[in-house]
Coordinates of C-alpha atoms in Angstrom, one line a residue:
Chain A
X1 CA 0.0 0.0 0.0
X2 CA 1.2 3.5 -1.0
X3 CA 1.0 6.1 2.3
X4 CA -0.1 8.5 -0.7
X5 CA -3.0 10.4 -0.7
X6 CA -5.8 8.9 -2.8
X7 CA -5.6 10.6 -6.5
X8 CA -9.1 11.4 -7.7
X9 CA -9.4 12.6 -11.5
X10 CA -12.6 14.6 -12.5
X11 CA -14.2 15.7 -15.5
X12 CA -17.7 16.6 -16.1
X13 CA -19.6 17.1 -19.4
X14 CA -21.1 20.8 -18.6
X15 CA -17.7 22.6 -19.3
X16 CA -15.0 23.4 -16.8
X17 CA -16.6 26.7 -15.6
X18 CA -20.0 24.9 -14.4
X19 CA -20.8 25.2 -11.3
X20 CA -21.1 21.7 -10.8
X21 CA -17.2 20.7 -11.3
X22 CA -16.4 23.2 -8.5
X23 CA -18.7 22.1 -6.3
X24 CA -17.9 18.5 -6.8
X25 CA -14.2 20.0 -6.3
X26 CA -14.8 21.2 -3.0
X27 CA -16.6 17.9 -1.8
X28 CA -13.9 15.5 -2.9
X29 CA -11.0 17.4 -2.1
X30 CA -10.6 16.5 1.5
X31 CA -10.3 12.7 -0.2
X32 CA -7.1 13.1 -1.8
X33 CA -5.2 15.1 -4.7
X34 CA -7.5 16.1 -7.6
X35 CA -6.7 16.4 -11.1
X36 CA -9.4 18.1 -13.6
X37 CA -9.6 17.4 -16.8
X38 CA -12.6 18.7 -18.3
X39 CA -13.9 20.0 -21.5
X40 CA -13.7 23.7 -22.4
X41 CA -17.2 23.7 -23.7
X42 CA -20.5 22.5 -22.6
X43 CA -20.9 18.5 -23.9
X44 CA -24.4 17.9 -22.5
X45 CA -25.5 14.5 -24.4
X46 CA -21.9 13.9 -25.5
X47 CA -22.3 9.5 -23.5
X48 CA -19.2 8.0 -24.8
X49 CA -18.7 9.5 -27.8
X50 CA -14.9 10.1 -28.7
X51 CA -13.3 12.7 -31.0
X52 CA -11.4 11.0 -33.8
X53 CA -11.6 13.9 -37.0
X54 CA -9.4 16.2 -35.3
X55 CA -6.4 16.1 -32.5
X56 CA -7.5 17.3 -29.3
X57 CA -5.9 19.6 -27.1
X58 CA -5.1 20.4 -23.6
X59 CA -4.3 23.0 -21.3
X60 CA -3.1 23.6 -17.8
X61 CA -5.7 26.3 -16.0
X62 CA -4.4 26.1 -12.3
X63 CA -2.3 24.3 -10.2
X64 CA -1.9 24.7 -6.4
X65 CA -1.3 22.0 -3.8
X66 CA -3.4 18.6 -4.0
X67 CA -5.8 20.3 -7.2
X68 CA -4.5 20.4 -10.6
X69 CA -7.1 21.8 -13.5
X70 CA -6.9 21.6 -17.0
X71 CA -9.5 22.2 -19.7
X72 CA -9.9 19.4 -23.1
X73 CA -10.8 20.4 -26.2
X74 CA -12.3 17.2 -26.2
X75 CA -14.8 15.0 -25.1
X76 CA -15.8 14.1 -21.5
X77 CA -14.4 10.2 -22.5
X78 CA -11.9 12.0 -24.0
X79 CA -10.5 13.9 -21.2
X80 CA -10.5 10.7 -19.1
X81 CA -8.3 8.8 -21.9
X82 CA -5.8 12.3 -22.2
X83 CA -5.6 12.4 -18.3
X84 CA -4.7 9.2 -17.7
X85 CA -2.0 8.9 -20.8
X86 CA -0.5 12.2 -20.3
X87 CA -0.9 14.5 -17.5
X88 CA -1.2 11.7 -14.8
X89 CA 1.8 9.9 -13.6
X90 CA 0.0 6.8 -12.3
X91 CA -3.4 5.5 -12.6
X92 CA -6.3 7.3 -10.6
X93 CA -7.9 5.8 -7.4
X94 CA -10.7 7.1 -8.6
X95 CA -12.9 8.6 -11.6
X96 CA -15.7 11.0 -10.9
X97 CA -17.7 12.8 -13.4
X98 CA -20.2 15.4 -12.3
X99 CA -22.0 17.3 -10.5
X100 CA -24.4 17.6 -14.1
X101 CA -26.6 19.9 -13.7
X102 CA -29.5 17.5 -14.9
X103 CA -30.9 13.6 -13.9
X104 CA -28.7 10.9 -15.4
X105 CA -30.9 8.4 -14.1
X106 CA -33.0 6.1 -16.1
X107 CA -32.5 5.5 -20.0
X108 CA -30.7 8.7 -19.8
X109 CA -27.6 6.8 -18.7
X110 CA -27.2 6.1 -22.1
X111 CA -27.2 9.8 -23.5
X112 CA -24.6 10.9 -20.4
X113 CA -21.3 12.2 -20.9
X114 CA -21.3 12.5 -17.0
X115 CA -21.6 8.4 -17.0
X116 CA -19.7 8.6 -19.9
X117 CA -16.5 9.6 -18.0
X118 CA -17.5 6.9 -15.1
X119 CA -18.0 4.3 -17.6
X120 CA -14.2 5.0 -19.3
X121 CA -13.0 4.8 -16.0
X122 CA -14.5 1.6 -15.5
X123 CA -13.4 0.0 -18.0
X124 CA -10.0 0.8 -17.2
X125 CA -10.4 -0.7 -14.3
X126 CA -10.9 2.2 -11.9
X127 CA -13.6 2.6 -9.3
X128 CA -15.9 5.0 -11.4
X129 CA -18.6 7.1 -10.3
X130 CA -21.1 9.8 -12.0
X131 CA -22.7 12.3 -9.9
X132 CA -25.9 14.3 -10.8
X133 CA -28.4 16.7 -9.5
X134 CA -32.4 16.7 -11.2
X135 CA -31.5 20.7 -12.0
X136 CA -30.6 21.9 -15.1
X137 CA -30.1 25.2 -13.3
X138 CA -26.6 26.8 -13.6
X139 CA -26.3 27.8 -10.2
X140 CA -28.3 24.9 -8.8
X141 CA -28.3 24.3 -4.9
X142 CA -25.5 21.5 -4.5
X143 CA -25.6 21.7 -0.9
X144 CA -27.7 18.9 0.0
X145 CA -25.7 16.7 -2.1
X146 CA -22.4 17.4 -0.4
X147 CA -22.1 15.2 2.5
X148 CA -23.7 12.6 0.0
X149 CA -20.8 12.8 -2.1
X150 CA -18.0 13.4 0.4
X151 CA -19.6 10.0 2.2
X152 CA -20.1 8.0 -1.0
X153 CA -16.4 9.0 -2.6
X154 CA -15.0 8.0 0.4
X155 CA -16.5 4.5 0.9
X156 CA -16.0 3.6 -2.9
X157 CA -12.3 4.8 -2.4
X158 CA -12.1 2.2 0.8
X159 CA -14.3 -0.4 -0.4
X160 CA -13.4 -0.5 -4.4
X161 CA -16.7 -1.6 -6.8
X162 CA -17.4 -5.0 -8.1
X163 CA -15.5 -5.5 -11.5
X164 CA -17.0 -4.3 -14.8
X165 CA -19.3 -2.1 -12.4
X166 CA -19.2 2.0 -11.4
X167 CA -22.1 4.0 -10.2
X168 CA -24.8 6.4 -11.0
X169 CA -25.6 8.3 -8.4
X170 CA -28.7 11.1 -9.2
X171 CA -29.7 13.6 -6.4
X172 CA -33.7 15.1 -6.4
X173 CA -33.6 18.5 -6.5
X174 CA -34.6 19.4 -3.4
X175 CA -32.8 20.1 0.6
X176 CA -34.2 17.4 2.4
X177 CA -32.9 14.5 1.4
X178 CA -34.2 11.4 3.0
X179 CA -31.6 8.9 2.7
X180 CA -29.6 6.5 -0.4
X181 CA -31.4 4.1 -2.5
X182 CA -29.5 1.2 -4.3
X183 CA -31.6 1.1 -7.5
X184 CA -32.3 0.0 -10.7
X185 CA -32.4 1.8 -14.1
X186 CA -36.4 2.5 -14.5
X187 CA -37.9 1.6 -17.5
X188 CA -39.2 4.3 -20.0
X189 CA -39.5 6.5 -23.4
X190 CA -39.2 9.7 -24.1
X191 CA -41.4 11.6 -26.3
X192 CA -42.3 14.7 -28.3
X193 CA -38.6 14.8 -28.6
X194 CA -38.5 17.9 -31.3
X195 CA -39.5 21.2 -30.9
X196 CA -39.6 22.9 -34.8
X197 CA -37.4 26.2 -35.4
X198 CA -38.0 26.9 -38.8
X199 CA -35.1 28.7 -40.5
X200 CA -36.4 31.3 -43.0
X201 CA -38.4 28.8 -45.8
X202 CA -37.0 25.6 -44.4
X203 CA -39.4 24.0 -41.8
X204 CA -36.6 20.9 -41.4
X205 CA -35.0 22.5 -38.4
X206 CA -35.5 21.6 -34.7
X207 CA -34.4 21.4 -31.5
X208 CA -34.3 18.3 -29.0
X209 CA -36.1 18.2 -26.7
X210 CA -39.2 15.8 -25.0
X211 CA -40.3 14.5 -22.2
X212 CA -39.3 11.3 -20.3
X213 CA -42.6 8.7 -19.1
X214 CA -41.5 5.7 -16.8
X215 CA -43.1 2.8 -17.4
X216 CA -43.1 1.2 -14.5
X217 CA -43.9 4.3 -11.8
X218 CA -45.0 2.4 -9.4
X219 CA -41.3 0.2 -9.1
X220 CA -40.2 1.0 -6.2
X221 CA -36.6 -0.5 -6.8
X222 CA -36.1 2.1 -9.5
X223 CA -34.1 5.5 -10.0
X224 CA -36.7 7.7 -10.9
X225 CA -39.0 6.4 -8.1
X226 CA -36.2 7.0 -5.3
X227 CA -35.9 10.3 -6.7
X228 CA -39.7 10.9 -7.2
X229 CA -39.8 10.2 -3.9
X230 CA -36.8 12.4 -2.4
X231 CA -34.1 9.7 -1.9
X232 CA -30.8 9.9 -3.8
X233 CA -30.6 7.6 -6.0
X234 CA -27.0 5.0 -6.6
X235 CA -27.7 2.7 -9.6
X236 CA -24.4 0.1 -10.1
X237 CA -24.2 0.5 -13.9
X238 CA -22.7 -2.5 -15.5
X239 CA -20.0 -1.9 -18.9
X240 CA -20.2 -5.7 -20.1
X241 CA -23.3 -5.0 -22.2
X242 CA -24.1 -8.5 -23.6
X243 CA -27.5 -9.5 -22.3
X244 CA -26.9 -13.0 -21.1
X245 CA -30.5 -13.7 -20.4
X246 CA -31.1 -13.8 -24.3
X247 CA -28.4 -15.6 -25.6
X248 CA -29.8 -18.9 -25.6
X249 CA -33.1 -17.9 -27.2
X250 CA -31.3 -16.1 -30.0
X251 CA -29.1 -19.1 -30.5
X252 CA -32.2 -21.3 -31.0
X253 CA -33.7 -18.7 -33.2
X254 CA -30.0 -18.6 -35.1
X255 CA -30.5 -22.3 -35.6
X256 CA -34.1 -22.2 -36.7
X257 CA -33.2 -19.4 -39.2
X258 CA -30.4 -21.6 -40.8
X259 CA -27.5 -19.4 -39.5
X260 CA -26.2 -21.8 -36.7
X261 CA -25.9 -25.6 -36.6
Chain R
X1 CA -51.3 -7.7 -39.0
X2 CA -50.5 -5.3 -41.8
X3 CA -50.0 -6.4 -45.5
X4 CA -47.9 -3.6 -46.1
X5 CA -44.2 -3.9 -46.4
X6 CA -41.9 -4.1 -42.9
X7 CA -40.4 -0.6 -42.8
X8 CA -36.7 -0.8 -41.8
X9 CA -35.0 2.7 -40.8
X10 CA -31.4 3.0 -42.0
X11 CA -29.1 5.2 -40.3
X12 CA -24.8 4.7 -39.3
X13 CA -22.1 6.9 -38.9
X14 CA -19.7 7.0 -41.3
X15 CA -21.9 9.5 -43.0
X16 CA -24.4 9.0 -45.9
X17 CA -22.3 8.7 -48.6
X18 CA -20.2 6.2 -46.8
X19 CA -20.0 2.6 -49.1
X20 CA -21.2 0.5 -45.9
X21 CA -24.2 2.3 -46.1
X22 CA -25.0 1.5 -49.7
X23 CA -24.2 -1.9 -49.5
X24 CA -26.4 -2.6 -46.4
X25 CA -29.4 -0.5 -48.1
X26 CA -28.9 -3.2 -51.2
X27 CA -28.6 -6.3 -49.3
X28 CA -32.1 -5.1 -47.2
X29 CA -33.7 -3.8 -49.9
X30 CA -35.7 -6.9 -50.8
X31 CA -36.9 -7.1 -47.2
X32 CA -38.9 -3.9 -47.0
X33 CA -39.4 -0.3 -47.7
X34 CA -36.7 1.6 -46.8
X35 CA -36.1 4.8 -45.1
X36 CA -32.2 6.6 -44.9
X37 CA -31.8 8.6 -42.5
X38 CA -27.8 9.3 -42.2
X39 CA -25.0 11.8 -40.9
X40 CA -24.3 14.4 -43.7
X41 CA -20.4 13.7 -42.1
X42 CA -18.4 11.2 -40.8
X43 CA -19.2 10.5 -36.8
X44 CA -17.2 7.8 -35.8
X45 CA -17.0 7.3 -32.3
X46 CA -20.5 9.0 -31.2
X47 CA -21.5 6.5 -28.8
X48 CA -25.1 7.6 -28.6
X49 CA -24.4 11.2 -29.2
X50 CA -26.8 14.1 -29.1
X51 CA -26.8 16.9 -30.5
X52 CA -28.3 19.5 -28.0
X53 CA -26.3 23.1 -28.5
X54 CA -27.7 23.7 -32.0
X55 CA -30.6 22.8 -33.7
X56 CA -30.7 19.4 -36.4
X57 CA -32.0 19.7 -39.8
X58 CA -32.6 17.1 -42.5
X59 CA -32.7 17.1 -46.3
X60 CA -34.5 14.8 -49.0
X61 CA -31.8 13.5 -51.0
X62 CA -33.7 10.6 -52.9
X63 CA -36.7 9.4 -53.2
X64 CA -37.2 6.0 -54.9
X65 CA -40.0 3.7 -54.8
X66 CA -39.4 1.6 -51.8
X67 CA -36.2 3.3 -51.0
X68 CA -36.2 7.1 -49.2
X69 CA -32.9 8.5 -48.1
X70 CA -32.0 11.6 -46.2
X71 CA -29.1 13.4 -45.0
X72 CA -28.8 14.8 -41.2
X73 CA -26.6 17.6 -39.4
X74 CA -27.1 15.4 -36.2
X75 CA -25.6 12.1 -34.9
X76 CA -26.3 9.0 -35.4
X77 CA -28.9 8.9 -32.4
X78 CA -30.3 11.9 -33.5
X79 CA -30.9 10.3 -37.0
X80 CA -33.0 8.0 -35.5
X81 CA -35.2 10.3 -32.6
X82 CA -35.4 13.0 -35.9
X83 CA -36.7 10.3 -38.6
X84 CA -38.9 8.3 -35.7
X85 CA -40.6 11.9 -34.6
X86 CA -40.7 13.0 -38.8
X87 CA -40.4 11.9 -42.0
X88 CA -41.6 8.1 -40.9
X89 CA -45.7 8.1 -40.6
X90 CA -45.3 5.1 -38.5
X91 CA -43.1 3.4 -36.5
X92 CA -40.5 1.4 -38.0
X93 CA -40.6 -2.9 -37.7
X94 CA -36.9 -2.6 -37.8
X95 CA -33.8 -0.2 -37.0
X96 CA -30.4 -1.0 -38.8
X97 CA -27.3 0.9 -38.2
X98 CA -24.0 0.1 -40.3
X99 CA -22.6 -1.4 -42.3
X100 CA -20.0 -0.1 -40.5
X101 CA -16.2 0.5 -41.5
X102 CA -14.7 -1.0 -39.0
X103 CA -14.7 -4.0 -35.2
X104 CA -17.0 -2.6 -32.9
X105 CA -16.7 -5.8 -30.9
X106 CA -15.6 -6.5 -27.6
X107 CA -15.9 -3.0 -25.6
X108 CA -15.7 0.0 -28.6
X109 CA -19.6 -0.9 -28.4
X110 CA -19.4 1.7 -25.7
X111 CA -17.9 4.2 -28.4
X112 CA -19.7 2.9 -31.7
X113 CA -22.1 5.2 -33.5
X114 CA -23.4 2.4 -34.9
X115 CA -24.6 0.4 -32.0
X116 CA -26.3 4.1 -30.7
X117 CA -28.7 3.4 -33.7
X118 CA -29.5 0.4 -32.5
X119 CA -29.6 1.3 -28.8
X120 CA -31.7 4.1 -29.8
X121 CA -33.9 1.3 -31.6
X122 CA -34.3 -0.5 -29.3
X123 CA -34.7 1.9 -26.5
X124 CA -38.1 2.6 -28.3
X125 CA -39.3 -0.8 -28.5
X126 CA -38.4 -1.8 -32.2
X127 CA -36.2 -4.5 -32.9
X128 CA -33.0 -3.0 -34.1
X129 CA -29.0 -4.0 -35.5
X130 CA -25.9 -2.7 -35.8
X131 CA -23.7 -4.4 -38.3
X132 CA -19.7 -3.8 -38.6
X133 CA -17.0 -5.2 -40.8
X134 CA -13.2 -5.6 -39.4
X135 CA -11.8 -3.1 -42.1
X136 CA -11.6 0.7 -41.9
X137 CA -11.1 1.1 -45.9
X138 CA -13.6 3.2 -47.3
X139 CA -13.6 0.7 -50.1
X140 CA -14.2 -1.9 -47.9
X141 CA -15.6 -5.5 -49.1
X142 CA -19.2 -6.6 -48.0
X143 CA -19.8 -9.1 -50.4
X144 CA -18.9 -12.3 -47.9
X145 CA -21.4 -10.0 -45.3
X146 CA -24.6 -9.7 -47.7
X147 CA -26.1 -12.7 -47.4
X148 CA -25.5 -12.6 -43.5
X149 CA -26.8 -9.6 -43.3
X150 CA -30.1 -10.3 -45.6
X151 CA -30.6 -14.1 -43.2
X152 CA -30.2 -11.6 -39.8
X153 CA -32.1 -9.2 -40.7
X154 CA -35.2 -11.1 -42.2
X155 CA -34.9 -13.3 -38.4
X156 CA -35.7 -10.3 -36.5
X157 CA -38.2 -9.4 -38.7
X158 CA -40.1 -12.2 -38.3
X159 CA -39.2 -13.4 -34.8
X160 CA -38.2 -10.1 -33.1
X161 CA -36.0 -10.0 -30.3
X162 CA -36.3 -10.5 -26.9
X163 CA -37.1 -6.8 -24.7
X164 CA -34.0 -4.3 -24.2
X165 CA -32.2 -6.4 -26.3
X166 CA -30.7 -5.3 -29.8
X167 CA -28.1 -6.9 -31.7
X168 CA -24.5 -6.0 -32.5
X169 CA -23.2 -8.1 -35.2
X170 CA -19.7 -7.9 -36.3
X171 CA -18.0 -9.3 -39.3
X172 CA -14.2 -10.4 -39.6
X173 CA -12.4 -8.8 -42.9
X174 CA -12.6 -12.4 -45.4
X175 CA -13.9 -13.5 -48.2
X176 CA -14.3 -17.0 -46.5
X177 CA -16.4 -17.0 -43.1
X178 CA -17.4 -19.9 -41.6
X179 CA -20.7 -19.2 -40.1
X180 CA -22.3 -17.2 -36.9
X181 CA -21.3 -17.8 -33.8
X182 CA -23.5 -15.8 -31.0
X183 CA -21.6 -14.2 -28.5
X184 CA -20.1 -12.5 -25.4
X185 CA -19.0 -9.2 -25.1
X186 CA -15.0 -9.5 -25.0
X187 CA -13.6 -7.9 -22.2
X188 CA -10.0 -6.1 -22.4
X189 CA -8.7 -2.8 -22.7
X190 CA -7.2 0.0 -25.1
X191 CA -4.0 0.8 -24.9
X192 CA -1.4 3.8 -26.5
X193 CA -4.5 5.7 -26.9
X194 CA -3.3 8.9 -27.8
X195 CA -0.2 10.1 -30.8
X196 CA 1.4 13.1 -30.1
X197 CA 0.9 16.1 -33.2
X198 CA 3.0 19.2 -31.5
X199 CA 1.4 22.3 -33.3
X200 CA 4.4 24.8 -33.4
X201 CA 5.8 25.2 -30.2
X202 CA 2.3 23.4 -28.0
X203 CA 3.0 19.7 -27.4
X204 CA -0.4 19.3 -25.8
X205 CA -2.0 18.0 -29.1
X206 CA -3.1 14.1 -29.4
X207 CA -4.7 12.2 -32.2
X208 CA -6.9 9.4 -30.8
X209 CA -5.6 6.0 -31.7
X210 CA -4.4 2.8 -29.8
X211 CA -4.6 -0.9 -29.8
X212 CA -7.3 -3.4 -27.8
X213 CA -5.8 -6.2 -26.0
X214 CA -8.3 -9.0 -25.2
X215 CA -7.9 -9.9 -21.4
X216 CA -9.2 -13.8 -22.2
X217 CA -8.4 -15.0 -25.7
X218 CA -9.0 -18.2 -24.8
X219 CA -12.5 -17.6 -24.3
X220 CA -14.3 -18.9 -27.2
X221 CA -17.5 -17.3 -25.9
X222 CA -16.3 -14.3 -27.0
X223 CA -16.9 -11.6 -30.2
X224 CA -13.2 -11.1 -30.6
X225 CA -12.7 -15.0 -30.4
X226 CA -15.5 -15.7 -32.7
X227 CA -13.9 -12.8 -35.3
X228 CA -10.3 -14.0 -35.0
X229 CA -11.5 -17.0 -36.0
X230 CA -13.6 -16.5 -39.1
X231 CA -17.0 -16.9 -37.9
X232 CA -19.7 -13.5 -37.5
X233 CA -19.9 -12.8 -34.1
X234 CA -23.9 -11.5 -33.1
X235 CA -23.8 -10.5 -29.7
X236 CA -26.9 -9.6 -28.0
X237 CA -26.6 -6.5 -26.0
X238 CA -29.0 -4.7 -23.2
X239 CA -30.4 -1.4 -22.7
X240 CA -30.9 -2.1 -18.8
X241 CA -27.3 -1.2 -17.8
X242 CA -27.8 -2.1 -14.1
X243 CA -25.4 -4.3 -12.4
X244 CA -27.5 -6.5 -10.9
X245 CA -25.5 -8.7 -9.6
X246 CA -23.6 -6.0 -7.4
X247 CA -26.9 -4.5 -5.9
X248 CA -26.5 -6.7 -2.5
X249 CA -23.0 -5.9 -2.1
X250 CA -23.6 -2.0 -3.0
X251 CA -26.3 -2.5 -0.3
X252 CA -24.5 -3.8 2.1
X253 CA -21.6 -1.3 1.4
X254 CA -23.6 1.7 2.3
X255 CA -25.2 0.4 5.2
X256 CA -21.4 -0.3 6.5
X257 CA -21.1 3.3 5.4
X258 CA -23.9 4.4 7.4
X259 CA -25.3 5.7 4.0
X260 CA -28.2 3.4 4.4
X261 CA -30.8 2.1 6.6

C-alpha cells in the first residue's frame, strides 16, 4: 500500500466553468489530490462519444497543492483517456464525473457524458462514479448533495466496486434529502422529442427536446421512483453490455433461421 | 397484421455517402421499404451522441420507390429520434445501423455510433442491429457480409428480439467466413491511446488511436474469439445497464457506510 493520498481525477460534461465541477471540487477534495480534466465547452448529451476527425488539445488552468485543473478540447471520455495517458503519472484511485446539472438516471444513462467519464473509467479498471443533481439550473443548490458525495467517494475509495461495475448516483432537486437508494435503471420512453425552429423557408430544423414517461412508476426499486420520492438515487451500472439472459433464445432462433448448426 | 411492407429505418455513422451504407441499403432492400436517415459527415465514435447546442435539420436526397434517403446535421442517435418523430408516418418494424467501416466488438460498443442506432432502436421498442466489418477502408468488401446480413435481418423481422435487447453483429475482414457464432461481449482494454501532433511550439496536441488487448483469448464465448477465427460474431446487447449482480453488495456497502438504513 502507498501512504499517498488517494488521486481522484474529475471531469464533467457541462464545461470546466460549471458550477457543478467546483462544487464537486470542493466535496472530494478533502479525499485526496485532484486532477481536472474537463472539456472547455459545454458536452451535454456527448455519453461516450470520442473525438477522432481532429487532435485534441489540452491546457493547464491552475495548479496549487493537491488540485490540478486543466481544460480538453475534447470530449468528456476524452478527457479521461488524455488524463490518464499524459498529465497523470500513475493511474487514478478514482474517476468521478459530475456534478451535471440535470438527472442521469434512467434511459438517460445512455445519453450521459457524466456516465460517460465513469463508464471510461471503468473499463479501465478504476472505481468509477457519475454524480448528478435533477437541475438543469446553472447555479443549482448543491448543498444537500455534499455530505452525500463526500460520504459515498470516500466509501468507494475504501471499499473499491465489483469489477465491470461503477455508479450512478442522481440527487432530487430538493434540501431534504431522506436517505440512499441502491436502484435499478427505470424503465421508460421519451417523447415529443423535437420542438420545430424553422429557418427562414426551411421547416426541417428543430431542436431536441421531450419529455421522459416511466413505465413502471409504481417500481419502487427504481431510480426515478427513489428520486420521485426524495431519496438519492446509486444505480451500479454495469460496462459488459451483452445480455446474457437472451443468448440462448437467439441461439435457437439462429438455428431455426439456418445461421447456426 | 399489416400487408404492407416491414419498414426498416437505416441510419450509421460514417456518414451518408459512406459505401457500408449502400451496400447494407442493397442487401435489405428486398426485405422492405426503406427509409435513410444518415450523418451528412463522418461520426465515428459517437457512442449515442446528441446533438443538443444547435438545432438538427434534415434534407431529401432521394426518393425511390421503396427506398427514401436523407441526410442529417445530427448524430447517429439523432438520426433516429429526428426520422422516428418526422419523416416516418409510423413506427419502423426494424432499426439497422452500419454497415460499419470498422470491429466494434468486444468494448468500442461503448464508443460505436453504430450500436447508438441500435440502442436508440431498441430503447423505443423496435427490434434494431448494428452491423460492422473488421476493415476501416472506405472501399471496404461486403460481399462475404450480404447474405449474412439479408438471413439476420429477415430473423428479426419475423421473430423479433427479446425486450432491451438489440443486436450487435460484427464481421471479420474475409472473403471465407465460416458461419455465426452468437456471442459475449469480450472484455480487455485499449492501450497507447493517444499520438502526439505538437502544433508549433504546444506539445499538448493528441490524435486518438491505440490498440485493444483481449484480457481472455482463450474464451471462445467471445466476439473477438469468434472474429479471429472467421466466424460472424452476433452478440446480444441490453439497454438495462444495471449491475444487478452487485446490488446486494452495493447495499450492504452503504449500510457499512452508514449511507443506508
Amino acid at each position: 500500500m502507498s501512504n499517498r493520498k488517494p488521486l481522484i481525477l474529475v471531469s464533467n460534461d457541462d464545461g470546466v466553468v460549471s458550477k457543478g465541477i467546483s462544487e464537486l471540487v470542493k466535496y472530494l477534495r478533502p479525499l485526496g489530490e485532484i486532477v481536472v480534466m474537463a472539456p472547455d465547452s459545454p458536452r451535454s448529451g456527448n455519453a461516450s462519444a470520442l473525438t477522432v476527425t481532429q487532435p485534441v488539445h489540452y491546457q493547464l488552468l491552475r495548479k496549487d497543492v493537491g488540485l490540478t485543473v486543466y481544460k480538453c478540447s475534447g470530449t468528456p471520455t476524452d478527457c479521461v483517456k488524455l488524463a490518464r495517458n499524459t498529465v497523470l503519472d500513475r493511474e487514478p484511485d478514482l474517476v468521478v464525473g459530475g456534478i451535471n446539472h440535470g438527472d442521469n438516471s434512467a434511459t438517460n444513462v445512455h445519453y450521459s457524458g457524466t456516465m460517460g467519464i465513469a463508464i471510461e473509467g471503468c473499463l479501465n479498471g478504476v472505481p468509477s462514479i457519475g454524480f448528478s443533481l435533477c437541475s438543469h439550473d446553472p447555479g443549482a443548490d448543491f448543498e444537500a448533495a455534499g455530505p452525500y458525495i463526500r460520504k459515498i467517494a470516500a466509501m468507494v475509495l475504501e471499499k473499491g466496486l465489483p469489477p465491470l461495475t461503477c455508479l450512478n448516483v442522481n440527487f432530487p432537486d430538493t434540501s431534504e434529502l431522506k436517505g440512499v437508494k441502491v436502484c435499478q435503471q427505470a424503465k421508460g420512453r421519451w417523447t415529443k422529442e423535437w420542438e420545430a425552429c424553422p429557418r427562414l423557408s426551411d421547416p426541417n430544423y428543430f431542436w431536441l427536446t421531450g419529455s421522459f414517461t416511466d413505465s413502471e412508476p409504481e417500481n419502487e426499486k427504481s431510480d426515478q421512483w427513489a428520486l420521485a420520492n426524495g431519496y438519492v438515487a446509486i444505480t451500479p451500472i454495469t460496462v459488459d453490455l451483452t445480455a446474457y439472459n437472451s443468448i440462448d433464445s437467439l441461439e435457437a432462433c439462429c438455428r431455426e433461421s439456418g445461421l447456426c448448426d
